[in-house]
Amino acid sequence: MEFQIREKTPEDKGWIVPYMRENWGSEKIVTRNTIHDATEVPGFIAEQNGKPAGIVLYHIKNKDCEIVLLASFVEKIGIGSALIDSVKRVAWLQGCRRIWLITTNDNTPALRFYQRRGFSLVAVYRNAIAGSRKLKPEIPLAGVDGIPIRDEIELELLLK
């Protein structure tokens, strides 16, 4: 199945806001006590037949590039990997030394996905989600497979 990757534009807000509210509770994304607005940070969109098929959002600060959100709406055709590759190119062009991200302890599919693409687990922030819930109360108590959501897990990919 064919898909294309393009930069996120202000027009994407029309579908990003309802998507984020339905799947993430709001357009706010909290990582390491920082609130990101999904409509404001840069990103890339995967499209298939003119419709969104995936999204990656990122934030660059101090030569570090954080993947704030990665979601593929069509699985197992390379959308997630292609979106990561797009972020890698931007990060490299901007002189970043690494790409990093936060996921939660329940998100075993994401942990598997990122490690298979060269990311390493570098930190576990125990009970960090309690603080995140103060910034975003919509974060559920349990996640994938009913696992209680408690910890933030940091992964990174060093750029050469």
mmCIF file of N, CA and C in Angstrom, residues 40-118:
data_model
loop_
_atom_site.group_PDB
_atom_site.id
_atom_site.type_symbol
_atom_site.label_atom_id
_atom_site.label_comp_id
_atom_site.label_asym_id
_atom_site.label_seq_id
_atom_site.Cartn_x
_atom_site.Cartn_y
_atom_site.Cartn_z
ATOM 1 N N GLU A 40 0.580 22.968 17.784
ATOM 2 C CA GLU A 40 1.626 23.987 17.691
ATOM 3 C C GLU A 40 3.000 23.446 17.323
ATOM 4 N N VAL A 41 3.327 22.221 17.738
ATOM 5 C CA VAL A 41 4.665 21.694 17.450
ATOM 6 C C VAL A 41 4.744 21.211 16.003
ATOM 7 N N PRO A 42 5.960 21.237 15.419
ATOM 8 C CA PRO A 42 6.096 20.770 14.033
ATOM 9 C C PRO A 42 5.951 19.262 13.934
ATOM 10 N N GLY A 43 5.748 18.806 12.708
ATOM 11 C CA GLY A 43 5.629 17.374 12.509
ATOM 12 C C GLY A 43 5.486 17.000 11.053
ATOM 13 N N PHE A 44 5.235 15.728 10.855
ATOM 14 C CA PHE A 44 5.017 15.173 9.530
ATOM 15 C C PHE A 44 3.745 14.335 9.551
ATOM 16 N N ILE A 45 3.097 14.296 8.403
ATOM 17 C CA ILE A 45 1.864 13.539 8.235
ATOM 18 C C ILE A 45 2.102 12.497 7.151
ATOM 19 N N ALA A 46 1.685 11.273 7.413
ATOM 20 C CA ALA A 46 1.642 10.244 6.368
ATOM 21 C C ALA A 46 0.232 10.275 5.793
ATOM 22 N N GLU A 47 0.147 10.249 4.473
ATOM 23 C CA GLU A 47 -1.158 10.230 3.811
ATOM 24 C C GLU A 47 -1.261 9.026 2.902
ATOM 25 N N GLN A 48 -2.444 8.482 2.861
ATOM 26 C CA GLN A 48 -2.750 7.363 1.972
ATOM 27 C C GLN A 48 -4.077 7.685 1.304
ATOM 28 N N ASN A 49 -4.068 7.728 -0.018
ATOM 29 C CA ASN A 49 -5.277 8.090 -0.775
ATOM 30 C C ASN A 49 -5.849 9.432 -0.323
ATOM 31 N N GLY A 50 -4.945 10.389 -0.022
ATOM 32 C CA GLY A 50 -5.367 11.727 0.352
ATOM 33 C C GLY A 50 -5.886 11.872 1.767
ATOM 34 N N LYS A 51 -5.806 10.809 2.585
ATOM 35 C CA LYS A 51 -6.302 10.857 3.964
ATOM 36 C C LYS A 51 -5.159 10.582 4.933
ATOM 37 N N PRO A 52 -5.214 11.179 6.137
ATOM 38 C CA PRO A 52 -4.153 10.934 7.120
ATOM 39 C C PRO A 52 -4.033 9.451 7.456
ATOM 40 N N ALA A 53 -2.793 8.962 7.449
ATOM 41 C CA ALA A 53 -2.523 7.567 7.787
ATOM 42 C C ALA A 53 -1.509 7.464 8.929
ATOM 43 N N GLY A 54 -1.021 8.608 9.411
ATOM 44 C CA GLY A 54 -0.078 8.622 10.514
ATOM 45 C C GLY A 54 0.416 10.028 10.776
ATOM 46 N N ILE A 55 0.980 10.209 11.961
ATOM 47 C CA ILE A 55 1.476 11.524 12.362
ATOM 48 C C ILE A 55 2.666 11.351 13.302
ATOM 49 N N VAL A 56 3.650 12.229 13.148
ATOM 50 C CA VAL A 56 4.734 12.339 14.116
ATOM 51 C C VAL A 56 4.886 13.822 14.434
ATOM 52 N N LEU A 57 5.021 14.117 15.712
ATOM 53 C CA LEU A 57 5.246 15.486 16.180
ATOM 54 C C LEU A 57 6.579 15.497 16.920
ATOM 55 N N TYR A 58 7.318 16.594 16.784
ATOM 56 C CA TYR A 58 8.630 16.654 17.423
ATOM 57 C C TYR A 58 8.891 18.061 17.951
ATOM 58 N N HIS A 59 9.899 18.142 18.816
ATOM 59 C CA HIS A 59 10.304 19.414 19.412
ATOM 60 C C HIS A 59 11.828 19.387 19.541
ATOM 61 N N ILE A 60 12.486 20.400 19.003
ATOM 62 C CA ILE A 60 13.947 20.480 19.087
ATOM 63 C C ILE A 60 14.334 21.560 20.087
ATOM 64 N N LYS A 61 15.213 21.170 21.022
ATOM 65 C CA LYS A 61 15.708 22.096 22.034
ATOM 66 C C LYS A 61 17.117 21.657 22.427
ATOM 67 N N ASN A 62 18.049 22.594 22.439
ATOM 68 C CA ASN A 62 19.426 22.328 22.885
ATOM 69 C C ASN A 62 20.062 21.140 22.163
ATOM 70 N N LYS A 63 19.889 21.075 20.850
ATOM 71 C CA LYS A 63 20.488 20.010 20.019
ATOM 72 C C LYS A 63 19.964 18.615 20.342
ATOM 73 N N ASP A 64 18.817 18.558 21.010
ATOM 74 C CA ASP A 64 18.109 17.301 21.235
ATOM 75 C C ASP A 64 16.758 17.396 20.544
ATOM 76 N N CYS A 65 16.359 16.335 19.878
ATOM 77 C CA CYS A 65 15.077 16.296 19.186
ATOM 78 C C CYS A 65 14.185 15.286 19.886
ATOM 79 N N GLU A 66 13.099 15.766 20.427
ATOM 80 C CA GLU A 66 12.143 14.892 21.108
ATOM 81 C C GLU A 66 11.004 14.527 20.161
ATOM 82 N N ILE A 67 10.737 13.246 20.037
ATOM 83 C CA ILE A 67 9.507 12.805 19.380
ATOM 84 C C ILE A 67 8.421 12.908 20.436
ATOM 85 N N VAL A 68 7.502 13.824 20.221
ATOM 86 C CA VAL A 68 6.438 14.097 21.184
ATOM 87 C C VAL A 68 5.270 13.129 21.003
ATOM 88 N N LEU A 69 5.019 12.753 19.751
ATOM 89 C CA LEU A 69 3.919 11.833 19.442
ATOM 90 C C LEU A 69 4.235 11.113 18.149
ATOM 91 N N LEU A 70 3.972 9.828 18.113
ATOM 92 C CA LEU A 70 4.038 9.045 16.883
ATOM 93 C C LEU A 70 2.831 8.136 16.866
ATOM 94 N N ALA A 71 2.059 8.210 15.803
ATOM 95 C CA ALA A 71 0.892 7.337 15.666
ATOM 96 C C ALA A 71 0.742 6.943 14.209
ATOM 97 N N SER A 72 0.548 5.665 13.991
ATOM 98 C CA SER A 72 0.280 5.144 12.655
ATOM 99 C C SER A 72 -1.142 4.611 12.655
ATOM 100 N N PHE A 73 -1.943 5.048 11.698
ATOM 101 C CA PHE A 73 -3.336 4.621 11.626
ATOM 102 C C PHE A 73 -3.506 3.376 10.770
ATOM 103 N N VAL A 74 -2.464 3.016 10.037
ATOM 104 C CA VAL A 74 -2.447 1.802 9.224
ATOM 105 C C VAL A 74 -1.173 1.060 9.620
ATOM 106 N N GLU A 75 -1.320 -0.108 10.190
ATOM 107 C CA GLU A 75 -0.183 -0.833 10.750
ATOM 108 C C GLU A 75 0.544 -1.688 9.715
ATOM 109 N N LYS A 76 1.810 -1.927 9.989
ATOM 110 C CA LYS A 76 2.629 -2.916 9.292
ATOM 111 C C LYS A 76 2.903 -2.634 7.818
ATOM 112 N N ILE A 77 2.874 -1.339 7.413
ATOM 113 C CA ILE A 77 3.261 -1.020 6.032
ATOM 114 C C ILE A 77 4.401 0.000 5.992
ATOM 115 N N GLY A 78 5.007 0.283 7.171
ATOM 116 C CA GLY A 78 6.181 1.137 7.208
ATOM 117 C C GLY A 78 5.927 2.603 7.507
ATOM 118 N N ILE A 79 4.703 2.958 7.854
ATOM 119 C CA ILE A 79 4.387 4.365 8.112
ATOM 120 C C ILE A 79 5.162 4.893 9.311
ATOM 121 N N GLY A 80 5.155 4.183 10.419
ATOM 122 C CA GLY A 80 5.866 4.639 11.614
ATOM 123 C C GLY A 80 7.355 4.822 11.349
ATOM 124 N N SER A 81 7.958 3.866 10.669
ATOM 125 C CA SER A 81 9.386 3.955 10.351
ATOM 126 C C SER A 81 9.674 5.134 9.430
ATOM 127 N N ALA A 82 8.813 5.353 8.431
ATOM 128 C CA ALA A 82 9.011 6.476 7.510
ATOM 129 C C ALA A 82 8.876 7.810 8.234
ATOM 130 N N LEU A 83 7.947 7.896 9.177
ATOM 131 C CA LEU A 83 7.784 9.132 9.942
ATOM 132 C C LEU A 83 9.015 9.388 10.812
ATOM 133 N N ILE A 84 9.550 8.341 11.429
ATOM 134 C CA ILE A 84 10.778 8.490 12.220
ATOM 135 C C ILE A 84 11.927 8.942 11.317
ATOM 136 N N ASP A 85 12.032 8.366 10.133
ATOM 137 C CA ASP A 85 13.095 8.764 9.202
ATOM 138 C C ASP A 85 12.990 10.245 8.839
ATOM 139 N N SER A 86 11.770 10.754 8.711
ATOM 140 C CA SER A 86 11.579 12.179 8.417
ATOM 141 C C SER A 86 12.097 13.041 9.557
ATOM 142 N N VAL A 87 11.824 12.629 10.790
ATOM 143 C CA VAL A 87 12.320 13.370 11.953
ATOM 144 C C VAL A 87 13.841 13.266 12.027
ATOM 145 N N LYS A 88 14.383 12.094 11.726
ATOM 146 C CA LYS A 88 15.848 11.931 11.729
ATOM 147 C C LYS A 88 16.511 12.928 10.787
ATOM 148 N N ARG A 89 15.944 13.089 9.595
ATOM 149 C CA ARG A 89 16.523 14.030 8.620
ATOM 150 C C ARG A 89 16.518 15.453 9.164
ATOM 151 N N VAL A 90 15.400 15.892 9.717
ATOM 152 C CA VAL A 90 15.309 17.245 10.269
ATOM 153 C C VAL A 90 16.296 17.414 11.418
ATOM 154 N N ALA A 91 16.331 16.440 12.314
ATOM 155 C CA ALA A 91 17.219 16.518 13.476
ATOM 156 C C ALA A 91 18.681 16.602 13.027
ATOM 157 N N TRP A 92 19.052 15.787 12.064
ATOM 158 C CA TRP A 92 20.421 15.793 11.561
ATOM 159 C C TRP A 92 20.749 17.137 10.918
ATOM 160 N N LEU A 93 19.830 17.648 10.099
ATOM 161 C CA LEU A 93 20.056 18.941 9.430
ATOM 162 C C LEU A 93 20.180 20.088 10.432
ATOM 163 N N GLN A 94 19.522 19.957 11.576
ATOM 164 C CA GLN A 94 19.591 21.009 12.591
ATOM 165 C C GLN A 94 20.703 20.750 13.613
ATOM 166 N N GLY A 95 21.533 19.766 13.349
ATOM 167 C CA GLY A 95 22.697 19.529 14.203
ATOM 168 C C GLY A 95 22.397 18.854 15.522
ATOM 169 N N CYS A 96 21.276 18.161 15.612
ATOM 170 C CA CYS A 96 20.945 17.466 16.864
ATOM 171 C C CYS A 96 21.885 16.294 17.083
ATOM 172 N N ARG A 97 22.139 16.007 18.349
ATOM 173 C CA ARG A 97 23.010 14.889 18.692
ATOM 174 C C ARG A 97 22.219 13.618 18.972
ATOM 175 N N ARG A 98 20.912 13.787 19.284
ATOM 176 C CA ARG A 98 20.097 12.605 19.565
ATOM 177 C C ARG A 98 18.625 12.889 19.323
ATOM 178 N N ILE A 99 17.887 11.815 19.149
ATOM 179 C CA ILE A 99 16.424 11.853 19.149
ATOM 180 C C ILE A 99 16.003 11.076 20.382
ATOM 181 N N TRP A 100 15.082 11.628 21.129
ATOM 182 C CA TRP A 100 14.628 10.947 22.331
ATOM 183 C C TRP A 100 13.111 11.014 22.414
ATOM 184 N N LEU A 101 12.555 10.195 23.280
ATOM 185 C CA LEU A 101 11.107 10.194 23.472
ATOM 186 C C LEU A 101 10.780 9.580 24.814
ATOM 187 N N ILE A 102 9.571 9.835 25.213
ATOM 188 C CA ILE A 102 9.023 9.253 26.434
ATOM 189 C C ILE A 102 7.829 8.402 26.057
ATOM 190 N N THR A 103 7.760 7.218 26.644
ATOM 191 C CA THR A 103 6.537 6.426 26.586
ATOM 192 C C THR A 103 6.244 5.976 28.015
ATOM 193 N N THR A 104 5.147 5.302 28.184
ATOM 194 C CA THR A 104 4.761 4.871 29.529
ATOM 195 C C THR A 104 5.017 3.378 29.700
ATOM 196 N N ASN A 105 5.086 2.958 30.950
ATOM 197 C CA ASN A 105 5.441 1.581 31.277
ATOM 198 C C ASN A 105 4.479 0.555 30.688
ATOM 199 N N ASP A 106 3.251 0.935 30.437
ATOM 200 C CA ASP A 106 2.269 -0.015 29.898
ATOM 201 C C ASP A 106 2.421 -0.235 28.396
ATOM 202 N N ASN A 107 3.106 0.681 27.714
ATOM 203 C CA ASN A 107 3.099 0.707 26.257
ATOM 204 C C ASN A 107 4.150 -0.245 25.675
ATOM 205 N N THR A 108 3.940 -1.528 25.917
ATOM 206 C CA THR A 108 4.882 -2.534 25.431
ATOM 207 C C THR A 108 4.974 -2.572 23.904
ATOM 208 N N PRO A 109 3.898 -2.318 23.151
ATOM 209 C CA PRO A 109 4.070 -2.272 21.689
ATOM 210 C C PRO A 109 5.048 -1.172 21.262
ATOM 211 N N ALA A 110 4.981 0.000 21.900
ATOM 212 C CA ALA A 110 5.901 1.090 21.549
ATOM 213 C C ALA A 110 7.331 0.742 21.943
ATOM 214 N N LEU A 111 7.514 0.151 23.102
ATOM 215 C CA LEU A 111 8.862 -0.231 23.535
ATOM 216 C C LEU A 111 9.486 -1.202 22.533
ATOM 217 N N ARG A 112 8.705 -2.151 22.077
ATOM 218 C CA ARG A 112 9.185 -3.107 21.068
ATOM 219 C C ARG A 112 9.494 -2.391 19.752
ATOM 220 N N PHE A 113 8.560 -1.539 19.292
ATOM 221 C CA PHE A 113 8.705 -0.826 18.025
ATOM 222 C C PHE A 113 9.989 0.009 18.005
ATOM 223 N N TYR A 114 10.188 0.831 19.019
ATOM 224 C CA TYR A 114 11.345 1.730 19.029
ATOM 225 C C TYR A 114 12.665 0.973 19.144
ATOM 226 N N GLN A 115 12.713 -0.053 19.981
ATOM 227 C CA GLN A 115 13.958 -0.808 20.115
ATOM 228 C C GLN A 115 14.323 -1.512 18.820
ATOM 229 N N ARG A 116 13.335 -1.969 18.079
ATOM 230 C CA ARG A 116 13.618 -2.622 16.790
ATOM 231 C C ARG A 116 14.148 -1.622 15.767
ATOM 232 N N ARG A 117 13.987 -0.327 16.030
ATOM 233 C CA ARG A 117 14.477 0.721 15.133
ATOM 234 C C ARG A 117 15.712 1.423 15.680
ATOM 235 N N GLY A 118 16.390 0.776 16.627
ATOM 236 C CA GLY A 118 17.675 1.272 17.085
ATOM 237 C C GLY A 118 17.663 2.141 18.334
#
